Amino acid sequence: MIDPLIILTALATGMLARAVGLPALVGYLAAGFVLHELDVYGGAILSTLADLGVTLLLFTIGLKLQLRDLLKTHIWGTTLLHMAATQGFFLGVLWGVDQLFPQLGLDLGAKLVIAFAFTFSSTVFVIQIMQERGEMASRHANLAIGILIIQDLAAVLFLAFSTGKVPQPAALLLLIAIPLRPLLLRLLALAGHGELFALFGLALAFGTAGICEAVGIKGDLGALLIGALLAGDQKAKELSYNLMLFKDLFLVGFFLSIGLGGWPTPEVMVLAAVLGALALLKPLLYFPLLTWLHTPPRTALLAANALANHSEFGLIVVAVAATAGWVDPAWSAALSIAIAVSFTLAAPLNSLSHSLYRRHREQLARFESTRVRATHGDTRNVKVLVLGMGNIGTGAYETLAQRYGWEVLGVDDNDRKLAVHRAMHRRVEAADASDPDFWARIRLDEVDLILLALTNHQENMLVVRMLDRLGYQGSIAAVVRFAEEAKELESKGISVFNLFAEAGAGFGTHAIRVLDGPEAAKAQAAPETDVGTRTGA
């Protein structure tokens, strides 16, 4: 049984880390060191939870694999070039450290593994800051996460071969899983959306890991591959979100176990703090690489700043290498200190990212490639802007286009979605609604109405603040889901459409038409919707 003091300490330090704007995992790492000082140990259960967390981490990574996106040059090219350069840089730093402190006993193999661990950036950190700012659907978030996934795949390859296992001939039977994909997806659909669905996902991850271990393949790699087999389907995306809480809870055991191993020597602690601070240099290479590979400067800057940290995956790499005897186990604790330092420094940098771009926009625009410049569409003669071309935005676009025609412009940053809209002969533009470069191309004095169909309140507020700074005088309407969101937007003089409340009213109207019969429904003309004149506009 796990000592209740472990849970309480992890909770307290995790809450404290979150209160000061850092990811909770920094608190979990600190909890391990605190528990070590209190002579509290987790035992076999904590170790098992740590192993389950790593397996689930790789399974959920597999579920999110979209080869079509990862094969884009600016994603895989930037990742591989940056990892190679970062590996060389930290290898040089560690060589210098070895000259100054030969007592650390860093051989070439240890230097290579530790430098490799510092090439990763943190998925946990990036997702947390993007969620808090309401930017998970943005281009820079998708770019950063794409880079992180390729980094994670590199780590998975390391983990797969770290044990030196040789697959048995029976491992070829695992290929039977490929034609079973439709059956697995059908079973996932049959499982519904509740606890049975989550249980089926856990069975897939841990069951596949167990089978792979039995035939000489590292179980974590098997979990990644079965996840990748299901990737691309809507149920796989849902399963990834469903298992996220389990993964994070199990990984707490992993982070705690690092600190429970004890403190490194004072020299290593100082070195770890310096190595953590060096994470701030990562954007200095990410930005030029991304813009060179035809990424817009703003997207490149925001993604680069998000990646200015070290990763929990590097911690896993070092922990596995320590188990194999390649590095001193004290380096696991050292890397945890470096990660905490990098998070502490990266948090304020990311909070300033948007203002940094606005302040230095003209200088950064010089890095824009001619190919990116050529993709800018025609934004002249626009009277109505629809920001967000999902189901809600598309419906609004179609209604407004009946009155304003080609003067309605739909805006979205999902390329696949935009391709569908263009095939339907809709006027759309690829852009991030919070991008000042996009707004610089819009004649706001000619725009009568801006529709915020983003369904993300934080992003809606970000756009509202930007329009206020630009001095926009026209009408704004926004889609909301909750009363508190409506209240905040209405306080800014914005018309709101409460999705849930209005849907209920619409459903009631539909029910009345059903009761009145088909003839009455035909005779009743649908009232024309004018979202620009709702109360508060």
Short mmCIF file of C-alpha atoms in Angstrom, two decimals, residues 91-332:
data_model
loop_
_atom_site.label_atom_id
_atom_site.label_comp_id
_atom_site.label_asym_id
_atom_site.label_seq_id
_atom_site.Cartn_x
_atom_site.Cartn_y
_atom_site.Cartn_z
CA LEU A 91 27.92 17.29 -25.81
CA GLY A 92 30.39 20.20 -26.00
CA VAL A 93 29.10 21.62 -22.70
CA LEU A 94 29.48 18.24 -20.99
CA TRP A 95 32.98 17.83 -22.42
CA GLY A 96 33.91 21.20 -20.88
CA VAL A 97 32.36 20.13 -17.57
CA ASP A 98 34.39 16.92 -17.66
CA GLN A 99 37.57 18.98 -18.06
CA LEU A 100 36.66 21.20 -15.08
CA PHE A 101 35.28 18.44 -12.85
CA PRO A 102 36.96 15.14 -13.75
CA GLN A 103 35.64 13.63 -10.50
CA LEU A 104 32.20 13.38 -12.11
CA GLY A 105 33.53 10.48 -14.21
CA LEU A 106 31.60 11.21 -17.41
CA ASP A 107 32.69 8.80 -20.11
CA LEU A 108 31.72 9.26 -23.78
CA GLY A 109 28.67 6.99 -23.51
CA ALA A 110 27.31 8.91 -20.52
CA LYS A 111 27.89 12.25 -22.26
CA LEU A 112 26.03 11.04 -25.37
CA VAL A 113 23.01 9.83 -23.38
CA ILE A 114 22.77 12.96 -21.18
CA ALA A 115 23.17 15.28 -24.19
CA PHE A 116 20.47 13.27 -25.99
CA ALA A 117 18.12 13.77 -23.02
CA PHE A 118 18.54 17.55 -23.32
CA THR A 119 17.43 17.58 -26.98
CA PHE A 120 13.77 17.08 -25.96
CA SER A 121 11.19 19.70 -25.04
CA SER A 122 8.25 19.05 -22.75
CA THR A 123 4.88 17.91 -24.09
CA VAL A 124 3.32 18.46 -20.65
CA PHE A 125 4.55 22.07 -20.48
CA VAL A 126 3.48 22.96 -24.03
CA ILE A 127 0.00 21.49 -23.68
CA GLN A 128 -0.55 23.23 -20.33
CA ILE A 129 0.42 26.71 -21.55
CA MET A 130 -1.58 26.31 -24.77
CA GLN A 131 -4.68 25.14 -22.87
CA GLU A 132 -4.42 27.99 -20.37
CA ARG A 133 -4.23 30.54 -23.21
CA GLY A 134 -6.96 28.83 -25.24
CA GLU A 135 -4.57 28.20 -28.15
CA MET A 136 -4.70 24.41 -28.50
CA ALA A 137 -6.28 24.71 -31.98
CA SER A 138 -3.79 27.34 -33.19
CA ARG A 139 -1.18 26.76 -35.87
CA HIS A 140 1.73 27.35 -33.51
CA ALA A 141 0.32 24.82 -31.02
CA ASN A 142 -0.10 22.19 -33.74
CA LEU A 143 3.41 22.94 -35.00
CA ALA A 144 4.97 22.65 -31.53
CA ILE A 145 3.10 19.42 -30.79
CA GLY A 146 4.14 17.96 -34.16
CA ILE A 147 7.79 18.66 -33.32
CA LEU A 148 7.30 17.12 -29.87
CA ILE A 149 5.80 13.95 -31.32
CA ILE A 150 8.80 13.40 -33.59
CA GLN A 151 11.09 14.00 -30.61
CA ASP A 152 9.07 11.45 -28.65
CA LEU A 153 9.45 8.93 -31.48
CA ALA A 154 13.22 9.36 -31.29
CA ALA A 155 13.03 8.66 -27.56
CA VAL A 156 10.87 5.61 -28.18
CA LEU A 157 13.50 4.19 -30.54
CA PHE A 158 16.09 4.69 -27.82
CA LEU A 159 13.88 2.97 -25.25
CA ALA A 160 13.12 0.11 -27.65
CA PHE A 161 16.78 -0.74 -28.12
CA SER A 162 18.04 0.17 -24.65
CA THR A 163 17.27 -3.26 -23.20
CA GLY A 164 19.10 -5.09 -25.97
CA LYS A 165 16.22 -7.51 -26.43
CA VAL A 166 16.19 -9.65 -29.57
CA PRO A 167 12.67 -10.26 -30.96
CA GLN A 168 11.64 -13.89 -31.18
CA PRO A 169 10.33 -15.38 -34.45
CA ALA A 170 6.86 -15.39 -32.89
CA ALA A 171 6.97 -11.56 -32.98
CA LEU A 172 6.00 -11.77 -36.66
CA LEU A 173 2.55 -12.89 -35.53
CA LEU A 174 1.98 -9.35 -34.23
CA LEU A 175 1.48 -8.25 -37.84
CA ILE A 176 -1.96 -9.82 -37.63
CA ALA A 177 -3.02 -6.69 -35.75
CA ILE A 178 -2.97 -4.67 -39.00
CA PRO A 179 -6.00 -6.36 -40.65
CA LEU A 180 -7.71 -6.34 -37.24
CA ARG A 181 -7.86 -2.51 -37.18
CA PRO A 182 -11.51 -2.29 -38.42
CA LEU A 183 -12.57 -4.83 -35.77
CA LEU A 184 -10.77 -2.93 -32.98
CA LEU A 185 -12.39 0.34 -34.04
CA ARG A 186 -15.80 -1.34 -34.15
CA LEU A 187 -15.27 -2.69 -30.63
CA LEU A 188 -14.24 0.79 -29.47
CA ALA A 189 -17.48 2.18 -30.90
CA LEU A 190 -19.45 -0.61 -29.21
CA ALA A 191 -17.80 0.26 -25.86
CA GLY A 192 -19.57 3.64 -25.90
CA HIS A 193 -18.09 6.65 -24.10
CA GLY A 194 -17.96 5.74 -20.40
CA GLU A 195 -15.91 3.50 -18.13
CA LEU A 196 -16.11 0.52 -20.54
CA PHE A 197 -14.51 2.66 -23.25
CA ALA A 198 -11.63 3.69 -20.94
CA LEU A 199 -11.22 0.10 -19.74
CA PHE A 200 -10.97 -1.15 -23.32
CA GLY A 201 -8.25 1.43 -24.01
CA LEU A 202 -6.29 0.36 -20.94
CA ALA A 203 -6.63 -3.28 -22.00
CA LEU A 204 -5.29 -2.44 -25.46
CA ALA A 205 -2.27 -0.56 -24.07
CA PHE A 206 -1.26 -2.94 -21.29
CA GLY A 207 -2.35 -6.11 -23.10
CA THR A 208 -0.28 -5.28 -26.17
CA ALA A 209 2.68 -4.33 -23.96
CA GLY A 210 2.47 -7.69 -22.21
CA ILE A 211 2.25 -9.64 -25.47
CA CYS A 212 5.24 -7.75 -26.91
CA GLU A 213 7.34 -8.43 -23.80
CA ALA A 214 6.55 -12.13 -24.19
CA VAL A 215 7.97 -12.22 -27.74
CA GLY A 216 11.10 -10.18 -27.03
CA ILE A 217 9.89 -6.65 -27.94
CA LYS A 218 9.89 -3.85 -25.40
CA GLY A 219 6.32 -3.45 -24.15
CA ASP A 220 6.36 0.35 -24.37
CA LEU A 221 7.15 0.12 -28.08
CA GLY A 222 4.23 -2.27 -28.55
CA ALA A 223 1.89 0.19 -26.82
CA LEU A 224 3.05 2.95 -29.16
CA LEU A 225 2.53 0.78 -32.25
CA ILE A 226 -1.00 -0.35 -31.34
CA GLY A 227 -1.87 3.29 -30.66
CA ALA A 228 -0.44 4.30 -34.04
CA LEU A 229 -2.48 1.55 -35.71
CA LEU A 230 -5.70 3.16 -34.43
CA ALA A 231 -4.61 6.76 -35.09
CA GLY A 232 -6.61 8.86 -37.52
CA ASP A 233 -10.03 7.64 -36.41
CA GLN A 234 -12.35 9.82 -34.31
CA LYS A 235 -12.58 7.10 -31.65
CA ALA A 236 -8.78 7.11 -31.33
CA LYS A 237 -8.83 10.85 -30.64
CA GLU A 238 -11.59 10.39 -28.06
CA LEU A 239 -9.65 7.54 -26.43
CA SER A 240 -6.55 9.71 -26.17
CA TYR A 241 -8.49 12.37 -24.24
CA ASN A 242 -10.20 9.71 -22.12
CA LEU A 243 -6.91 8.14 -21.01
CA MET A 244 -5.09 11.43 -20.42
CA LEU A 245 -6.08 11.55 -16.74
CA PHE A 246 -4.97 7.94 -16.15
CA LYS A 247 -1.66 8.62 -17.87
CA ASP A 248 -0.99 11.76 -15.83
CA LEU A 249 -1.88 10.04 -12.55
CA PHE A 250 0.36 7.06 -13.23
CA LEU A 251 3.22 9.32 -14.31
CA VAL A 252 3.07 10.97 -10.88
CA GLY A 253 4.61 7.74 -9.62
CA PHE A 254 7.46 8.12 -12.10
CA PHE A 255 8.21 11.74 -11.13
CA LEU A 256 8.05 10.90 -7.41
CA SER A 257 10.48 8.01 -7.84
CA ILE A 258 13.12 10.35 -9.26
CA GLY A 259 13.23 12.55 -6.17
CA LEU A 260 12.98 9.55 -3.85
CA GLY A 261 16.37 8.46 -5.21
CA GLY A 262 17.99 11.34 -3.32
CA TRP A 263 19.88 14.55 -4.07
CA PRO A 264 22.84 14.71 -6.46
CA THR A 265 26.18 16.11 -5.30
CA PRO A 266 26.44 19.93 -4.92
CA GLU A 267 28.59 20.19 -8.07
CA VAL A 268 26.00 18.28 -10.09
CA MET A 269 23.18 20.42 -8.66
CA VAL A 270 24.89 23.63 -9.79
CA LEU A 271 25.60 22.09 -13.18
CA ALA A 272 21.94 20.99 -13.47
CA ALA A 273 20.74 24.54 -12.79
CA VAL A 274 23.05 25.90 -15.52
CA LEU A 275 21.93 23.21 -17.98
CA GLY A 276 18.31 24.08 -17.18
CA ALA A 277 18.91 27.76 -17.95
CA LEU A 278 20.50 26.84 -21.28
CA ALA A 279 17.06 25.66 -22.46
CA LEU A 280 16.30 29.34 -23.16
CA LEU A 281 18.75 29.13 -26.08
CA LYS A 282 16.58 26.61 -27.94
CA PRO A 283 14.32 29.23 -29.61
CA LEU A 284 17.39 30.95 -31.08
CA LEU A 285 17.78 27.92 -33.36
CA TYR A 286 14.11 26.90 -33.68
CA PHE A 287 13.03 30.26 -35.10
CA PRO A 288 15.51 30.52 -38.02
CA LEU A 289 15.04 26.83 -38.88
CA LEU A 290 11.25 27.13 -38.97
CA THR A 291 11.21 30.33 -41.05
CA TRP A 292 13.85 28.88 -43.41
CA LEU A 293 11.48 25.92 -43.93
CA HIS A 294 8.61 28.31 -44.82
CA THR A 295 6.85 28.84 -41.50
CA PRO A 296 5.30 32.30 -40.95
CA PRO A 297 7.42 34.33 -38.47
CA ARG A 298 4.70 34.70 -35.86
CA THR A 299 3.90 30.99 -35.87
CA ALA A 300 7.63 30.22 -35.71
CA LEU A 301 8.24 32.55 -32.76
CA LEU A 302 5.30 31.33 -30.66
CA ALA A 303 6.14 27.67 -31.31
CA ALA A 304 9.86 28.24 -30.65
CA ASN A 305 9.20 29.96 -27.32
CA ALA A 306 6.87 27.14 -26.27
CA LEU A 307 9.73 24.67 -26.84
CA ALA A 308 12.23 26.61 -24.68
CA ASN A 309 12.40 23.93 -21.96
CA HIS A 310 13.65 20.45 -21.14
CA SER A 311 11.43 17.40 -21.13
CA GLU A 312 10.06 14.74 -18.84
CA PHE A 313 10.79 12.34 -21.71
CA GLY A 314 14.49 13.14 -21.33
CA LEU A 315 14.05 12.14 -17.70
CA ILE A 316 12.68 8.79 -18.83
CA VAL A 317 15.65 8.32 -21.18
CA VAL A 318 18.18 8.99 -18.39
CA ALA A 319 16.28 6.77 -15.93
CA VAL A 320 16.34 3.86 -18.40
CA ALA A 321 20.02 4.48 -19.17
CA ALA A 322 20.78 4.50 -15.43
CA THR A 323 19.00 1.14 -15.06
CA ALA A 324 21.17 -0.21 -17.89
CA GLY A 325 24.30 1.08 -16.11
CA TRP A 326 25.21 3.62 -18.79
CA VAL A 327 24.98 6.68 -16.53
CA ASP A 328 25.16 7.33 -12.80
CA PRO A 329 21.63 7.19 -11.27
CA ALA A 330 22.32 10.60 -9.69
CA TRP A 331 21.86 12.14 -13.16
CA SER A 332 18.14 11.35 -12.99
#
